[in-house]
Coordinates of C-alpha atoms and ligand atoms in Angstrom, one line a residue:
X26 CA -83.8 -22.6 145.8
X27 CA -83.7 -26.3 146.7
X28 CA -85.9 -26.4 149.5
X29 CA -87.6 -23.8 151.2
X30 CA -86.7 -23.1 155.2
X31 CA -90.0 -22.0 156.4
X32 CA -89.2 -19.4 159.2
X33 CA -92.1 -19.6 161.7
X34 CA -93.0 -16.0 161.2
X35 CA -93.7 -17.3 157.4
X36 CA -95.7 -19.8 158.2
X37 CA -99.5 -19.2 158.8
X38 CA -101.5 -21.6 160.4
X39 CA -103.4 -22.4 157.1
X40 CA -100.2 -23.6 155.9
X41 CA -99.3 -26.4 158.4
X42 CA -102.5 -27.3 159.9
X43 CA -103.9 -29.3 157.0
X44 CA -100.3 -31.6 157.0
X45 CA -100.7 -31.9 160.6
X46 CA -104.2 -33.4 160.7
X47 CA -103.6 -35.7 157.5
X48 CA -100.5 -36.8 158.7
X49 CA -100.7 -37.1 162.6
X50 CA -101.7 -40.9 163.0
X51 CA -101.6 -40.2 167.3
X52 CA -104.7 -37.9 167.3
X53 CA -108.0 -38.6 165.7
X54 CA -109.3 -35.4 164.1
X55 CA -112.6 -35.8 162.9
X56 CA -114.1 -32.9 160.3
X57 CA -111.4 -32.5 158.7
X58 CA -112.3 -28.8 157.6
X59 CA -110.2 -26.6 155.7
X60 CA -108.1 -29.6 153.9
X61 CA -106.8 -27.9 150.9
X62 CA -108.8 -25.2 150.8
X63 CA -106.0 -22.3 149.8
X64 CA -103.0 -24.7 151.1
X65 CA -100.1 -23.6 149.0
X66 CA -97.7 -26.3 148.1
X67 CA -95.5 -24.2 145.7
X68 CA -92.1 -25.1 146.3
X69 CA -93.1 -28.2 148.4
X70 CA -93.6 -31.5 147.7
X71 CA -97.1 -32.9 147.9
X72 CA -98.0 -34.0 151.4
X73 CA -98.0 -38.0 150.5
X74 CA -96.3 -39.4 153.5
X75 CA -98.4 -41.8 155.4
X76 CA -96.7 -43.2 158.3
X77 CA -99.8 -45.8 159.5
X78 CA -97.7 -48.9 158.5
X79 CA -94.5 -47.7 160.6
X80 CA -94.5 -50.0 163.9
X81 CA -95.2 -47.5 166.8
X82 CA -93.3 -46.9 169.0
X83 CA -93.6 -46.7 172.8
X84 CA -92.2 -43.0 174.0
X85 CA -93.3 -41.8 176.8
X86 CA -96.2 -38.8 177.0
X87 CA -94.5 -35.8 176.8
X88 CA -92.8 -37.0 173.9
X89 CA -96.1 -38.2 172.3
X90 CA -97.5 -34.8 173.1
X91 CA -94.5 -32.6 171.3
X92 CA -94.9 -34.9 168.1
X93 CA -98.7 -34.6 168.1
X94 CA -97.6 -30.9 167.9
X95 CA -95.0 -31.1 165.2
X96 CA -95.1 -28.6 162.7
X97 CA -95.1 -31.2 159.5
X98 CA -93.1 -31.1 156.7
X99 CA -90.9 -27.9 157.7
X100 CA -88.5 -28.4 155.3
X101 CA -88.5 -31.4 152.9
X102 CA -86.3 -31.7 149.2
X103 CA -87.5 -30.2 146.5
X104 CA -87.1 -32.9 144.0
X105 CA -89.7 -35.8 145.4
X106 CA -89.1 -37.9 142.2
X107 CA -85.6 -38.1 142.9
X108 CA -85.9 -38.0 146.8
X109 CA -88.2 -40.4 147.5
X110 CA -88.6 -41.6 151.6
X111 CA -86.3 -44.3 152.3
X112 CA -89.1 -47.2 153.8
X113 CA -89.2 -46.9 157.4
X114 CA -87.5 -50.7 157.3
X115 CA -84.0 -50.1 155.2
X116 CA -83.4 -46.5 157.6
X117 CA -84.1 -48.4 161.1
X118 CA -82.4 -51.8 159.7
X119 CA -79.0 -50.6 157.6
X120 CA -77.4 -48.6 160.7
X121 CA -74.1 -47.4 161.6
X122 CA -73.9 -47.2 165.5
X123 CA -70.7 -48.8 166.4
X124 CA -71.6 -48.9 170.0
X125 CA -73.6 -51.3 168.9
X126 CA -70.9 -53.2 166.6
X127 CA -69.8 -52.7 163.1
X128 CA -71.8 -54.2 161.0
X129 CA -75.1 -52.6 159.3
X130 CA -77.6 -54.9 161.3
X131 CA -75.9 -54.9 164.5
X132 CA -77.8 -51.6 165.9
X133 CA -81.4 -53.1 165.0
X134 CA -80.3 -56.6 166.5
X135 CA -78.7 -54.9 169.4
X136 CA -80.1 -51.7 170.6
X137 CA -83.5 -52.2 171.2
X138 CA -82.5 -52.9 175.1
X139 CA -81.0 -49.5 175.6
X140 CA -82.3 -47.8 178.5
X141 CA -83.8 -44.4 177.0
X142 CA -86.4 -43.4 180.0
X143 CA -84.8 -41.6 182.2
X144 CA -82.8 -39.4 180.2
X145 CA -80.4 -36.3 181.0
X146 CA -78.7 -33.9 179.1
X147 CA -75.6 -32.1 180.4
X148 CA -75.5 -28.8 179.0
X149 CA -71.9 -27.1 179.7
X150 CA -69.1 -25.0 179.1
X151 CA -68.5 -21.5 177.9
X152 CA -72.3 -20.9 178.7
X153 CA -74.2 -19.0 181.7
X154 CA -76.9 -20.8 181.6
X155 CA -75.8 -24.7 181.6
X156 CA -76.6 -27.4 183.8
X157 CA -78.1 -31.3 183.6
X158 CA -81.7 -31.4 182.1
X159 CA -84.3 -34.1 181.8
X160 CA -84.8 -34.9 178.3
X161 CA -88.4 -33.1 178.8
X162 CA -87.3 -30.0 180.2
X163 CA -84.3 -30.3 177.2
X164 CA -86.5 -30.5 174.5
X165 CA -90.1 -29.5 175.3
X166 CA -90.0 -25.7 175.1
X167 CA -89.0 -26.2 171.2
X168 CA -91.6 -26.5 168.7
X169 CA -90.8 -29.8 167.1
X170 CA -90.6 -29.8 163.0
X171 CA -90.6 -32.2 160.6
X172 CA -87.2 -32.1 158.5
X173 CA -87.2 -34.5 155.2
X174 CA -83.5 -34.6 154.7
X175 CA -81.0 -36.5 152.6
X176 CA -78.2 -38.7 154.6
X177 CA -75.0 -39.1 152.8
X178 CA -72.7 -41.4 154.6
X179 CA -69.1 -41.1 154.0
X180 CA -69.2 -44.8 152.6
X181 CA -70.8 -43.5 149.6
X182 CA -74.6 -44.7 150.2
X183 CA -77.8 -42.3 151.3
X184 CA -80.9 -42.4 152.0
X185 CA -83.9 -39.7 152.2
X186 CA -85.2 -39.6 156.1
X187 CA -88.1 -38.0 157.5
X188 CA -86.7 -36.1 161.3
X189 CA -88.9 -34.8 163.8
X190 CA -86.6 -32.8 165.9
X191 CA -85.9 -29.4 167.3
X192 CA -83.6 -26.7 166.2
X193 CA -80.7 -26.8 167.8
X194 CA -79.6 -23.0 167.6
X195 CA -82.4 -22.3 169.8
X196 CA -80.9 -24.8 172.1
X197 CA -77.8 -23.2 172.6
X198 CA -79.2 -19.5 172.3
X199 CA -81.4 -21.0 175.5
X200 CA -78.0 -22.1 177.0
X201 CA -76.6 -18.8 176.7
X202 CA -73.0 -18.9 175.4
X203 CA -70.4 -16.7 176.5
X204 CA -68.3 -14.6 174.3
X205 CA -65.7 -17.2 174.5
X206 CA -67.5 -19.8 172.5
X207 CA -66.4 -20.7 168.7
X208 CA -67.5 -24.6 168.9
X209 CA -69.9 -27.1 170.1
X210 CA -68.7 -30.3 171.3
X211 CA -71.5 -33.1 172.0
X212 CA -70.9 -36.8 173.3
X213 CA -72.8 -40.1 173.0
X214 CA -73.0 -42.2 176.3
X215 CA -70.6 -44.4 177.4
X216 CA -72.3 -47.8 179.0
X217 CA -70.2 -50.7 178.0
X218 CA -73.0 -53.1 179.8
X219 CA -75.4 -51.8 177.8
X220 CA -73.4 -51.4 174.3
X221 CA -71.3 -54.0 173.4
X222 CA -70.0 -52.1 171.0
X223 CA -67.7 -50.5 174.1
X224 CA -67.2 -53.8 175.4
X225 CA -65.2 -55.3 172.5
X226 CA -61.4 -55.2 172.5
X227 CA -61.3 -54.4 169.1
X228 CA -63.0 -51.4 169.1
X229 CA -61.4 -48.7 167.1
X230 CA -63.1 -45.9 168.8
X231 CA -61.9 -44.3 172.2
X232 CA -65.1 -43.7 173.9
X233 CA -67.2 -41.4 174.1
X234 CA -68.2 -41.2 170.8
X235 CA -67.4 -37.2 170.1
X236 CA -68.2 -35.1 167.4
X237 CA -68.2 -31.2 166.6
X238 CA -69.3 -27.7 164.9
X239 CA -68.3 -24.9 164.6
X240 CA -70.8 -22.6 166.3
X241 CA -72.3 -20.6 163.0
X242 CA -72.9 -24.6 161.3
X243 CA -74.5 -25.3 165.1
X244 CA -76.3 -22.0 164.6
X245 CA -77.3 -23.2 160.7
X246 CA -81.4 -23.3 160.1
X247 CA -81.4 -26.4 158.9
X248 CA -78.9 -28.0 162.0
X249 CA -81.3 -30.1 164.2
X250 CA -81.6 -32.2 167.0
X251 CA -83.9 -35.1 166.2
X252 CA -85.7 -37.1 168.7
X253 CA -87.8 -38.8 166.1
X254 CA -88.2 -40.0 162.6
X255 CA -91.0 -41.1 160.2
X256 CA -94.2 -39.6 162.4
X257 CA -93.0 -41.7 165.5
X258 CA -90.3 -41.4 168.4
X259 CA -85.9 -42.4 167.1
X260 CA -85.5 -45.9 167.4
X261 CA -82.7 -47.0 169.5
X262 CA -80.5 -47.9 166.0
X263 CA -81.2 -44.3 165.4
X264 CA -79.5 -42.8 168.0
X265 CA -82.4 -42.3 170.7
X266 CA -83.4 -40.7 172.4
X267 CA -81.8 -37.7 171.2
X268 CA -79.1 -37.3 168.0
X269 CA -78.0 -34.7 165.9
X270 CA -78.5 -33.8 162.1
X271 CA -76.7 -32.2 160.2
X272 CA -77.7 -32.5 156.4
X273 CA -75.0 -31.1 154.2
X274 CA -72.2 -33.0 156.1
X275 CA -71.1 -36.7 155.9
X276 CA -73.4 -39.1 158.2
X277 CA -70.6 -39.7 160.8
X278 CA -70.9 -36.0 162.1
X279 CA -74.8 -36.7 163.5
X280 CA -73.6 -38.3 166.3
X281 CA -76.0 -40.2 168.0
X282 CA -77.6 -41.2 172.2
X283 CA -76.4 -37.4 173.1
X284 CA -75.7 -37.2 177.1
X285 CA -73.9 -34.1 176.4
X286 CA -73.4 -30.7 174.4
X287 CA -70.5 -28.7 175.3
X288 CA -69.6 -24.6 174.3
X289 CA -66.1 -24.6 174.0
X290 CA -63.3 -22.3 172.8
X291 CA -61.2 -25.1 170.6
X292 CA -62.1 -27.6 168.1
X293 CA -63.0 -29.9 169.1
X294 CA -61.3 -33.6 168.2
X295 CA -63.9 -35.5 166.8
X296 CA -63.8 -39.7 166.9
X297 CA -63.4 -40.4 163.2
X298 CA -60.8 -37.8 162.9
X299 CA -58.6 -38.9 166.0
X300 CA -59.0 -42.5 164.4
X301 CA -57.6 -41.5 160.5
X302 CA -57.0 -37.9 160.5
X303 CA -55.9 -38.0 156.4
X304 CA -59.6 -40.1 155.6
X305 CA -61.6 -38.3 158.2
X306 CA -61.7 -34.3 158.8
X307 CA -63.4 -32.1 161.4
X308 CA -65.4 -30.2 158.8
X309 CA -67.0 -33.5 156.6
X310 CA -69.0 -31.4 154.5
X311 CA -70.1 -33.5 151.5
X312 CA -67.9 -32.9 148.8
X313 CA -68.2 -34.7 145.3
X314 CA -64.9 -33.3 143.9
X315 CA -62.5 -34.0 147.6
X316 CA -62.4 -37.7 147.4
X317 CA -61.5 -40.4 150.2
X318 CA -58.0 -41.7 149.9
X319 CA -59.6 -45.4 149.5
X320 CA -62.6 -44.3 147.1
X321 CA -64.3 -42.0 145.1
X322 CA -67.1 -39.4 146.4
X323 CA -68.1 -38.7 142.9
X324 CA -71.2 -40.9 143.2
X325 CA -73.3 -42.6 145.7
X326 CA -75.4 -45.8 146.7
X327 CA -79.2 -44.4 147.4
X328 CA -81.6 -46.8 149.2
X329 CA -83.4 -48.6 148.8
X330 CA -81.2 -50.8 145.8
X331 CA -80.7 -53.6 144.9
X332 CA -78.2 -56.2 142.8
X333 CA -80.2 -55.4 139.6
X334 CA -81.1 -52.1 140.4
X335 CA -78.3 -50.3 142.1
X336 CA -79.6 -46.7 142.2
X337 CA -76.1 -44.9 141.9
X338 CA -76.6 -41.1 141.6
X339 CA -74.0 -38.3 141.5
X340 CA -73.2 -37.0 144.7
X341 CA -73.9 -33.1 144.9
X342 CA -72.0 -30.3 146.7
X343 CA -72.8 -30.0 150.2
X344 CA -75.1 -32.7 149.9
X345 CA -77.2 -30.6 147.8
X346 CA -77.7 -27.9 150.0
X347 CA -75.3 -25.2 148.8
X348 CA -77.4 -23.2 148.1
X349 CA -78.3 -22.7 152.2
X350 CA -74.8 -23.5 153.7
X351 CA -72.1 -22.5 151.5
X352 CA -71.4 -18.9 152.5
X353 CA -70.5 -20.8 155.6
X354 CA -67.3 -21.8 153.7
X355 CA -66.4 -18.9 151.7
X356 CA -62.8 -18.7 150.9
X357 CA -61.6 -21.8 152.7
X358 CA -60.0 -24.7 150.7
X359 CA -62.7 -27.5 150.9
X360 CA -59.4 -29.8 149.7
X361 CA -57.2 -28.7 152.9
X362 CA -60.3 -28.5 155.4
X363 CA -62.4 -31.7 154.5
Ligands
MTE2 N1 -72.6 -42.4 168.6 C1 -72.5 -42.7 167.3 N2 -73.1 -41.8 166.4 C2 -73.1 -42.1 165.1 C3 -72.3 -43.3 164.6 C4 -71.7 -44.1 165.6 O1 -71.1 -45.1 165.2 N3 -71.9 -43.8 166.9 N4 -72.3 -43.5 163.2 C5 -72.4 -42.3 162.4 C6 -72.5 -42.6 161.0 S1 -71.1 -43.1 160.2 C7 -73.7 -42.5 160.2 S2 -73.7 -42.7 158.5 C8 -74.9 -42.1 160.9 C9 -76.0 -43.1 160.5 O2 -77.2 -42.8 161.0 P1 -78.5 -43.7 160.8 O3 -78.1 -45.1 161.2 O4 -79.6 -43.2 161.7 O5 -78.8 -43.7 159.3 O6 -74.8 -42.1 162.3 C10 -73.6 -41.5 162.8 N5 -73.7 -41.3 164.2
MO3 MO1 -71.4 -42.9 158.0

């Protein structure tokens, strides 16, 4: 087992209560009582994470609220020598967010202006119980969890990143999907005067920025929604105020700024396959053996590196989450459907 999916009827409120109070840096708890006393961190790293040098951020108060109420630490790796927190600096300053341009700094240089407050999110499709939702009324009747996840971008670099987010199964089981639905289809917004990423001529992407699952991977444990990262709102390079994550599958499928998820009955066309359907599939499940036409997936870049310490590590099958996700896959040819 490579990391342990704590269902909430597993989880006692001796086992998260301690995490929340030493981690929460938005509530003062004084008396700390009960701090270790029978808190049982087999098969979880040590809660080390202290997030009091990350830059707040300024979400509004219902979000502040939900985070003071995450449930920390709800799934993390199980190796914390080898998966060690990217700093808070290298995930909100190497970015890809091509709405935002293409280079790695672009999102941090350029999003910070995007208008996040207000917020909707359409919610349509093969479902009875659809419609356009506040980002509050979206999110807030889901318990938010802390999801330490590795990020393996289809470029060959990764990085370890703490989520705060929401499942998203219980999203779409609150949506209510018809019999008809097989897939769900989300979008990023489309404001060319607020990304000039949309605004450029040269912009390989026909906007929206779309992306896909099947419904079981949408249905997947360990599939979230994130509205935050490292004990603090998403910052705008992120994908705020609301982006998908999806652990075991190459970066480009957690599409980010979602305005809308979709049940539908086909597959959807996602943007990076429409662009270079024989580099880019609809499935994008991280695959050390299936390499890219123009390099190798055999290996990968973790950050933080550097010239003299490049910190190349073999890539793992389904981004090292087989173990949870591959029945999801049984019998299909990973080569034909990458
Ligand atoms: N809307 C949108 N979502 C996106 C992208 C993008 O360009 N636009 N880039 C994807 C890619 S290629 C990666 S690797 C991840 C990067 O997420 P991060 O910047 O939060 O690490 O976002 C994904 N989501
Ligand atoms: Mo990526």
């Amino acid at each position: 087992m490579l990391i342990k999916i704590a269902k909430p009827s597993d989880l006692r409120e001796s086992d998260v209560t301690p995490e929340s109070i030493y981690l929460s840096r938005r509530r003062f708890l004084g008396g700390v009582a009960g701090v270790g006393a029978g808190l049982a961190l087999s098969g979880r790293v040590k809660a080390s994470e202290d997030y009091s040098d990350v830059p707040s951020g300024d979400a509004p108060a219902w979000l502040d609220d939900k985070i003071s109420q995450t449930r920390w630490r709800a799934v993390t790796p199980a190796d914390p020598n080898k998966d060690a927190l990217a700093p808070f600096d290298d995930a909100s300053g190497y970015n890809n967010f091509y709405e935002f341009g293409t280079g790695k700094s672009d999102p941090a240089k350029r999003a910070g202006s995007l208008q996040t407050e207000p917020w909707s999110v359409v919610v349509d499709g093969e479902v009875n119980n659809g419609g356009r939702f506040t980002l509050e009324d979206f999110a807030s009747p889901s318990q938010f969890e802390e999801r330490i996840y590795r990020l393996r971008c289809v470029e060959a670099w990764s990085m370890v990143i703490p989520w705060l987010g929401i499942s998203l199964s219980e999203v779409i089981r609150r949506a209510d999907p018809t019999s008809k639905a097989k897939y769900v289809r989300f979008e990023t917004l489309v404001d060319p005067e607020q990304m000039p990423g949309q605004r450029s001529s040269f912009a390989l992407i026909d906007w929206p920025y779309v992306e896909g699952l099947r419904l079981d991977e949408a249905m997947h444990p360990l599939t979230i929604l994130a509205l935050g990262m490292y004990g603090r709102e998403l910052p705008n390079q992120n994908g705020a105020p609301l982006r998908l994550v999806v652990p075991w599958k190459y970066g480009f499928k957690s599409i980010k700024s979602i305005v809308r998820i979709s049940l539908v009955e086909e597959q959807p066309v996602n943007s990076w396959q429409l662009l270079a359907p024989n580099e880019y599939g609809f499935y994008a499940n991280v695959n050390p053996e299936v390499d890219h036409p123009r390099w190798s997936q055999a290996t990968e870049r973790r950050l933080p590196n550097s010239l003299f310490s490049p910190n190349n590590i073999d890539t793992r099958m389904f981004n090292g989450y087989a173990d949870e996700v591959a029945e999801l896959y049984a019998g299909m040819d990973l080569s034909v459907h990458y």
